[in-house]
Amino acid sequence: MTEPRALVIVPTYNERQNLPRLTDQLMQHANVRLLVVDDQSPDGTGEVADTLARRYAGRVEVMHRTGPRGLGRSYLDGFRKAVVENVDVVCQMDADFSHDPAELPALIAGVSDADLVLGSRYVPGGGVVNWPLHRVLLSRFANSYIRTVTRLSVRDCTTGYRCWRLAALGALPLDRIRSEGYSFLIETLFMAARSGVRVAEVPITFVERRQGESKLSRSVILESVWTPWRLVARRQMR
Ligand SMILES: Nc1nc2c(ncn2[C@@H]2O[C@H](COP(=O)(O)OP(=O)(O)OP(=O)(O)O)[C@@H](O)[C@H]2O)c(=O)[nH]1
Ligand SMILES: [Mg+2]
């Protein structure tokens, strides 16, 4: 594949401080388009995104969701749109600069011999910057927990920086996905790995957000605790 055409999906909820700079940086990469999926952010991120879509007409698009919000719900809607787009790869990334746009080409390049490339904090060369100890421990614990329950061999199961080969994304049974929040990341990885998708991990340096607020709610964390069990149970019933 020479210079894959990429569509980057960025879900946003109250990211008006981050989105313009992120968009500018992403647009510096040739062959990259952006789909912002905004959940009616109270801070007006949706309007900021509309302005960016006008500035980068043809390269930046905005999906304004209505109804219940959620990271999983937003990605699901974004994926449904992405699978019929004229691109080679579909990427996922956060709006808050935890995922460095400069590392995007390395993720995209990884798709030359994988179907799903994960930007991984937990392979040699990867890491986390600015995280307080409790976040490091929570993330480490979450990963061992998920790996133990699901038997996935991936080092960073919860990373949100990802790049899919379009065909691999298109083969995911999106109608079966139940996750509404962050556990969407676990569910899609599990589905992909179990269906024989070739998963690769490339090192990333994850940087804690500097602007805006975290949206981790209790119900979203509970969903993530429960999801690995639901996935293995569903697997056994089939
Ligand atoms: N559309 C949409 N986007 C969301 C929602 N919740 C979070 N996001 C976005 O998903 C990405 C990751 O969310 P964060 O709040 O950064 O989650 P996090 O990285 O676990 O938490 P922090 O440590 O605070 O950064 C960001 O781009 C958010 O704006 C939501 O309900 N809907
Ligand atoms: Mg974040």
mmCIF file of C-alpha atoms and ligand atoms in Angstrom:
data_model
loop_
_atom_site.group_PDB
_atom_site.id
_atom_site.type_symbol
_atom_site.label_atom_id
_atom_site.label_comp_id
_atom_site.label_asym_id
_atom_site.label_seq_id
_atom_site.Cartn_x
_atom_site.Cartn_y
_atom_site.Cartn_z
ATOM 1 C CA MET A 1 0.000 0.000 0.000
ATOM 2 C CA THR A 2 1.572 3.314 -0.984
ATOM 3 C CA GLU A 3 0.680 6.228 1.301
ATOM 4 C CA PRO A 4 -2.647 4.970 2.644
ATOM 5 C CA ARG A 5 -5.571 7.393 2.671
ATOM 6 C CA ALA A 6 -6.653 7.749 6.281
ATOM 7 C CA LEU A 7 -9.839 8.873 7.965
ATOM 8 C CA VAL A 8 -9.236 9.827 11.607
ATOM 9 C CA ILE A 9 -12.284 9.688 13.877
ATOM 10 C CA VAL A 10 -12.098 11.925 16.938
ATOM 11 C CA PRO A 11 -14.991 11.797 19.417
ATOM 12 C CA THR A 12 -15.398 15.046 21.317
ATOM 13 C CA TYR A 13 -17.160 16.153 24.448
ATOM 14 C CA ASN A 14 -16.153 19.612 25.680
ATOM 15 C CA GLU A 15 -12.901 19.886 23.759
ATOM 16 C CA ARG A 16 -13.175 23.369 22.301
ATOM 17 C CA GLN A 17 -9.742 24.340 23.643
ATOM 18 C CA ASN A 18 -8.048 21.347 22.046
ATOM 19 C CA LEU A 19 -9.823 20.753 18.743
ATOM 20 C CA PRO A 20 -8.520 23.652 16.606
ATOM 21 C CA ARG A 21 -4.856 22.945 17.359
ATOM 22 C CA LEU A 22 -5.364 19.202 16.967
ATOM 23 C CA THR A 23 -7.043 19.723 13.601
ATOM 24 C CA ASP A 24 -4.243 21.998 12.379
ATOM 25 C CA GLN A 25 -1.663 19.374 13.313
ATOM 26 C CA LEU A 26 -3.569 16.510 11.723
ATOM 27 C CA MET A 27 -4.065 18.479 8.527
ATOM 28 C CA GLN A 28 -0.293 18.759 8.175
ATOM 29 C CA HIS A 29 -0.273 15.088 7.228
ATOM 30 C CA ALA A 30 -1.099 14.561 3.573
ATOM 31 C CA ASN A 31 -3.763 11.933 2.874
ATOM 32 C CA VAL A 32 -5.413 12.446 6.249
ATOM 33 C CA ARG A 33 -9.062 13.398 6.671
ATOM 34 C CA LEU A 34 -10.845 14.037 9.955
ATOM 35 C CA LEU A 35 -14.296 13.096 11.193
ATOM 36 C CA VAL A 36 -15.247 14.808 14.456
ATOM 37 C CA VAL A 37 -18.081 13.072 16.293
ATOM 38 C CA ASP A 38 -19.471 15.569 18.771
ATOM 39 C CA ASP A 39 -22.062 14.749 21.413
ATOM 40 C CA GLN A 40 -23.698 18.163 21.667
ATOM 41 C CA SER A 41 -20.866 19.433 23.860
ATOM 42 C CA PRO A 42 -22.202 22.135 26.191
ATOM 43 C CA ASP A 43 -19.023 24.179 25.646
ATOM 44 C CA GLY A 44 -19.763 24.635 21.935
ATOM 45 C CA THR A 45 -17.179 22.206 20.513
ATOM 46 C CA GLY A 46 -19.699 21.380 17.783
ATOM 47 C CA GLU A 47 -19.691 24.933 16.422
ATOM 48 C CA VAL A 48 -15.902 25.121 16.655
ATOM 49 C CA ALA A 49 -15.785 21.901 14.633
ATOM 50 C CA ASP A 50 -18.157 23.365 12.031
ATOM 51 C CA THR A 51 -15.814 26.326 11.603
ATOM 52 C CA LEU A 52 -12.874 23.956 11.121
ATOM 53 C CA ALA A 53 -14.890 21.959 8.581
ATOM 54 C CA ARG A 54 -15.375 25.143 6.565
ATOM 55 C CA ARG A 55 -11.701 26.053 6.819
ATOM 56 C CA TYR A 56 -10.610 22.579 5.707
ATOM 57 C CA ALA A 57 -13.488 21.895 3.337
ATOM 58 C CA GLY A 58 -13.352 18.390 1.897
ATOM 59 C CA ARG A 59 -10.951 17.168 4.578
ATOM 60 C CA VAL A 60 -12.770 17.823 7.850
ATOM 61 C CA GLU A 61 -16.320 16.707 8.540
ATOM 62 C CA VAL A 62 -18.482 16.888 11.650
ATOM 63 C CA MET A 63 -21.121 14.490 12.891
ATOM 64 C CA HIS A 64 -23.452 16.074 15.430
ATOM 65 C CA ARG A 65 -24.951 13.356 17.565
ATOM 66 C CA THR A 66 -28.185 13.690 19.483
ATOM 67 C CA GLY A 67 -29.647 11.409 22.137
ATOM 68 C CA PRO A 68 -27.645 9.665 24.850
ATOM 69 C CA ARG A 69 -23.942 10.443 24.666
ATOM 70 C CA GLY A 70 -21.031 8.052 25.002
ATOM 71 C CA LEU A 71 -17.603 7.273 23.610
ATOM 72 C CA GLY A 72 -18.730 3.870 22.350
ATOM 73 C CA ARG A 73 -21.922 5.219 20.853
ATOM 74 C CA SER A 74 -19.964 7.946 19.087
ATOM 75 C CA TYR A 75 -17.384 5.579 17.639
ATOM 76 C CA LEU A 76 -20.116 3.212 16.512
ATOM 77 C CA ASP A 77 -21.795 5.982 14.529
ATOM 78 C CA GLY A 78 -18.408 7.097 13.207
ATOM 79 C CA PHE A 79 -17.467 3.544 12.151
ATOM 80 C CA ARG A 80 -20.784 3.062 10.328
ATOM 81 C CA LYS A 81 -20.017 6.114 8.272
ATOM 82 C CA ALA A 82 -16.313 5.316 7.846
ATOM 83 C CA VAL A 83 -16.731 1.820 6.397
ATOM 84 C CA VAL A 84 -18.323 3.186 3.248
ATOM 85 C CA GLU A 85 -15.780 5.985 2.778
ATOM 86 C CA ASN A 86 -13.171 5.948 0.062
ATOM 87 C CA VAL A 87 -10.175 5.422 2.379
ATOM 88 C CA ASP A 88 -7.657 2.673 3.129
ATOM 89 C CA VAL A 89 -7.445 3.012 6.895
ATOM 90 C CA VAL A 90 -9.609 4.348 9.726
ATOM 91 C CA CYS A 91 -7.920 5.730 12.842
ATOM 92 C CA GLN A 92 -9.204 6.455 16.323
ATOM 93 C CA MET A 93 -7.745 9.114 18.556
ATOM 94 C CA ASP A 94 -8.601 11.338 21.526
ATOM 95 C CA ALA A 95 -9.014 15.089 21.146
ATOM 96 C CA ASP A 96 -6.996 16.058 24.222
ATOM 97 C CA PHE A 97 -3.419 15.596 22.897
ATOM 98 C CA SER A 98 -2.888 12.477 24.957
ATOM 99 C CA HIS A 99 -2.335 10.963 21.530
ATOM 100 C CA ASP A 100 0.410 12.835 19.690
ATOM 101 C CA PRO A 101 -0.583 13.592 16.078
ATOM 102 C CA ALA A 102 3.123 13.319 15.199
ATOM 103 C CA GLU A 103 2.926 9.596 15.967
ATOM 104 C CA LEU A 104 0.040 9.025 13.558
ATOM 105 C CA PRO A 105 2.215 8.169 10.512
ATOM 106 C CA ALA A 106 3.871 5.348 12.488
ATOM 107 C CA LEU A 107 0.469 3.875 13.296
ATOM 108 C CA ILE A 108 -0.691 4.162 9.719
ATOM 109 C CA ALA A 109 2.533 2.606 8.441
ATOM 110 C CA GLY A 110 1.968 -0.365 10.760
ATOM 111 C CA VAL A 111 -1.031 -1.363 8.684
ATOM 112 C CA SER A 112 1.264 -2.552 5.902
ATOM 113 C CA ASP A 113 1.576 -5.853 7.754
ATOM 114 C CA ALA A 114 -1.304 -5.810 10.234
ATOM 115 C CA ASP A 115 -5.058 -5.307 10.132
ATOM 116 C CA LEU A 116 -5.286 -3.389 13.385
ATOM 117 C CA VAL A 117 -2.445 -1.319 14.791
ATOM 118 C CA LEU A 118 -2.582 -0.263 18.425
ATOM 119 C CA GLY A 119 -0.645 2.697 19.745
ATOM 120 C CA SER A 120 0.737 0.994 22.826
ATOM 121 C CA ARG A 121 2.015 2.441 26.085
ATOM 122 C CA TYR A 122 3.164 -0.944 27.309
ATOM 123 C CA VAL A 123 5.572 -2.215 24.670
ATOM 124 C CA PRO A 124 9.283 -1.292 24.687
ATOM 125 C CA GLY A 125 9.667 2.330 23.638
ATOM 126 C CA GLY A 126 6.169 3.267 24.777
ATOM 127 C CA GLY A 127 5.223 5.120 27.929
ATOM 128 C CA VAL A 128 3.088 7.565 29.848
ATOM 129 C CA VAL A 129 3.944 11.153 30.761
ATOM 130 C CA ASN A 130 2.400 13.226 33.569
ATOM 131 C CA TRP A 131 0.207 10.567 35.056
ATOM 132 C CA PRO A 132 -0.289 10.543 38.809
ATOM 133 C CA LEU A 133 0.506 7.225 40.452
ATOM 134 C CA HIS A 134 -3.151 6.250 40.878
ATOM 135 C CA ARG A 135 -3.770 6.564 37.121
ATOM 136 C CA VAL A 136 -0.683 4.462 36.338
ATOM 137 C CA LEU A 137 -1.842 1.795 38.739
ATOM 138 C CA LEU A 138 -5.441 1.871 37.485
ATOM 139 C CA SER A 139 -4.353 1.478 33.873
ATOM 140 C CA ARG A 140 -1.867 -1.290 34.687
ATOM 141 C CA PHE A 141 -4.461 -3.107 36.752
ATOM 142 C CA ALA A 142 -7.143 -2.698 34.072
ATOM 143 C CA ASN A 143 -4.843 -4.223 31.488
ATOM 144 C CA SER A 144 -3.873 -7.272 33.533
ATOM 145 C CA TYR A 145 -7.513 -7.755 34.506
ATOM 146 C CA ILE A 146 -8.683 -7.644 30.890
ATOM 147 C CA ARG A 147 -5.840 -9.869 29.691
ATOM 148 C CA THR A 148 -6.579 -12.435 32.390
ATOM 149 C CA VAL A 149 -10.326 -12.580 31.816
ATOM 150 C CA THR A 150 -10.294 -12.415 28.019
ATOM 151 C CA ARG A 151 -6.943 -14.157 27.407
ATOM 152 C CA LEU A 152 -5.989 -11.456 24.951
ATOM 153 C CA SER A 153 -2.218 -11.313 24.525
ATOM 154 C CA VAL A 154 -2.156 -7.611 23.648
ATOM 155 C CA ARG A 155 -0.103 -5.449 26.071
ATOM 156 C CA ASP A 156 -2.272 -2.317 25.875
ATOM 157 C CA CYS A 157 -5.907 -3.388 25.574
ATOM 158 C CA THR A 158 -7.367 -0.035 26.541
ATOM 159 C CA THR A 159 -5.467 2.287 24.258
ATOM 160 C CA GLY A 160 -7.679 4.627 22.294
ATOM 161 C CA TYR A 161 -5.055 5.376 19.636
ATOM 162 C CA ARG A 162 -5.668 2.860 16.880
ATOM 163 C CA CYS A 163 -5.539 2.354 13.156
ATOM 164 C CA TRP A 164 -7.694 -0.148 11.267
ATOM 165 C CA ARG A 165 -7.346 -1.470 7.789
ATOM 166 C CA LEU A 166 -10.713 -0.637 6.250
ATOM 167 C CA ALA A 167 -11.557 -4.260 5.413
ATOM 168 C CA ALA A 168 -10.914 -5.374 9.006
ATOM 169 C CA LEU A 169 -13.174 -2.650 10.323
ATOM 170 C CA GLY A 170 -15.805 -3.504 7.741
ATOM 171 C CA ALA A 171 -15.771 -7.133 8.902
ATOM 172 C CA LEU A 172 -16.600 -6.236 12.508
ATOM 173 C CA PRO A 173 -20.177 -7.148 13.423
ATOM 174 C CA LEU A 174 -21.036 -3.624 14.561
ATOM 175 C CA ASP A 175 -24.659 -4.571 15.313
ATOM 176 C CA ARG A 176 -23.494 -6.856 18.101
ATOM 177 C CA ILE A 177 -21.577 -4.198 20.014
ATOM 178 C CA ARG A 178 -23.198 -3.345 23.334
ATOM 179 C CA SER A 179 -20.656 -1.007 24.948
ATOM 180 C CA GLU A 180 -21.808 2.561 25.405
ATOM 181 C CA GLY A 181 -18.641 4.034 26.907
ATOM 182 C CA TYR A 182 -14.931 3.299 27.081
ATOM 183 C CA SER A 183 -15.399 -0.476 27.162
ATOM 184 C CA PHE A 184 -16.131 -0.117 23.453
ATOM 185 C CA LEU A 185 -12.358 -0.231 23.072
ATOM 186 C CA ILE A 186 -12.167 -3.597 24.824
ATOM 187 C CA GLU A 187 -15.156 -5.019 22.977
ATOM 188 C CA THR A 188 -13.939 -4.121 19.492
ATOM 189 C CA LEU A 189 -10.406 -5.352 20.207
ATOM 190 C CA PHE A 190 -11.775 -8.640 21.541
ATOM 191 C CA MET A 191 -14.056 -9.141 18.534
ATOM 192 C CA ALA A 192 -11.257 -8.371 16.118
ATOM 193 C CA ALA A 193 -8.632 -10.569 17.791
ATOM 194 C CA ARG A 194 -11.038 -13.508 18.097
ATOM 195 C CA SER A 195 -11.965 -13.323 14.446
ATOM 196 C CA GLY A 196 -8.357 -13.662 13.354
ATOM 197 C CA VAL A 197 -7.556 -10.027 12.694
ATOM 198 C CA ARG A 198 -3.772 -9.492 12.808
ATOM 199 C CA VAL A 199 -3.117 -7.084 15.675
ATOM 200 C CA ALA A 200 0.184 -5.206 15.996
ATOM 201 C CA GLU A 201 1.365 -2.786 18.672
ATOM 202 C CA VAL A 202 3.588 0.201 17.995
ATOM 203 C CA PRO A 203 5.012 2.227 20.898
ATOM 204 C CA ILE A 204 3.441 5.585 21.754
ATOM 205 C CA THR A 205 4.099 8.133 24.458
ATOM 206 C CA PHE A 206 0.776 8.958 26.068
ATOM 207 C CA VAL A 207 0.604 12.445 27.562
ATOM 208 C CA GLU A 208 -1.989 13.302 30.192
ATOM 209 C CA ARG A 209 -4.444 15.984 29.086
ATOM 210 C CA ARG A 210 -3.447 19.552 29.880
ATOM 211 C CA GLN A 211 -6.697 21.307 28.988
ATOM 212 C CA GLY A 212 -10.304 20.392 29.586
ATOM 213 C CA GLU A 213 -11.753 17.831 31.917
ATOM 214 C CA SER A 214 -11.888 14.066 32.168
ATOM 215 C CA LYS A 215 -15.274 12.454 31.501
ATOM 216 C CA LEU A 216 -14.688 9.192 33.302
ATOM 217 C CA SER A 217 -17.919 8.532 35.178
ATOM 218 C CA ARG A 218 -18.667 5.789 37.642
ATOM 219 C CA SER A 219 -21.119 4.012 35.340
ATOM 220 C CA VAL A 220 -18.587 4.002 32.529
ATOM 221 C CA ILE A 221 -15.954 2.432 34.817
ATOM 222 C CA LEU A 222 -18.447 -0.187 36.000
ATOM 223 C CA GLU A 223 -19.263 -1.045 32.402
ATOM 224 C CA SER A 224 -15.562 -1.623 31.792
ATOM 225 C CA VAL A 225 -15.282 -3.946 34.783
ATOM 226 C CA TRP A 226 -18.213 -6.019 33.603
ATOM 227 C CA THR A 227 -17.463 -6.095 29.863
ATOM 228 C CA PRO A 228 -14.592 -8.648 29.783
ATOM 229 C CA TRP A 229 -16.835 -11.193 31.532
ATOM 230 C CA ARG A 230 -19.709 -10.478 29.173
ATOM 231 C CA LEU A 231 -17.417 -11.003 26.199
ATOM 232 C CA VAL A 232 -16.109 -14.386 27.329
ATOM 233 C CA ALA A 233 -19.606 -15.519 28.380
ATOM 234 C CA ARG A 234 -21.048 -14.612 24.996
ATOM 235 C CA ARG A 235 -18.207 -16.486 23.374
ATOM 236 C CA GLN A 236 -18.983 -19.640 25.325
ATOM 237 C CA MET A 237 -22.694 -19.533 24.506
ATOM 238 C CA ARG A 238 -22.117 -19.597 20.797
HETATM 239 N N1 LIG B 1 -18.541 12.126 21.452
HETATM 240 C C1 LIG B 1 -18.134 11.861 22.704
HETATM 241 N N2 LIG B 1 -16.822 11.947 23.013
HETATM 242 C C2 LIG B 1 -16.447 11.655 24.274
HETATM 243 C C3 LIG B 1 -17.357 11.290 25.295
HETATM 244 N N3 LIG B 1 -16.648 11.063 26.440
HETATM 245 C C4 LIG B 1 -15.359 11.304 26.144
HETATM 246 N N4 LIG B 1 -15.223 11.658 24.841
HETATM 247 C C5 LIG B 1 -14.007 11.978 24.103
HETATM 248 O O1 LIG B 1 -13.206 10.828 24.108
HETATM 249 C C6 LIG B 1 -11.830 11.165 24.212
HETATM 250 C C7 LIG B 1 -11.252 10.535 25.489
HETATM 251 O O2 LIG B 1 -11.906 11.082 26.614
HETATM 252 P P1 LIG B 1 -11.109 11.626 27.891
HETATM 253 O O3 LIG B 1 -12.033 12.429 28.735
HETATM 254 O O4 LIG B 1 -9.844 12.263 27.438
HETATM 255 O O5 LIG B 1 -10.832 10.300 28.643
HETATM 256 P P2 LIG B 1 -9.515 9.868 29.332
HETATM 257 O O6 LIG B 1 -8.365 10.073 28.409
HETATM 258 O O7 LIG B 1 -9.734 8.510 29.855
HETATM 259 O O8 LIG B 1 -9.457 10.879 30.560
HETATM 260 P P3 LIG B 1 -8.400 12.048 30.859
HETATM 261 O O9 LIG B 1 -7.352 11.425 31.689
HETATM 262 O O10 LIG B 1 -9.128 13.104 31.579
HETATM 263 O O11 LIG B 1 -7.909 12.566 29.557
HETATM 264 C C8 LIG B 1 -11.783 12.684 24.220
HETATM 265 O O12 LIG B 1 -11.599 13.133 22.897
HETATM 266 C C9 LIG B 1 -13.161 13.066 24.736
HETATM 267 O O13 LIG B 1 -13.577 14.341 24.308
HETATM 268 C C10 LIG B 1 -18.747 11.217 24.944
HETATM 269 O O14 LIG B 1 -19.604 10.897 25.737
HETATM 270 N N5 LIG B 1 -19.063 11.494 23.642
HETATM 271 MG MG MG B 2 -7.835 11.868 27.729
#
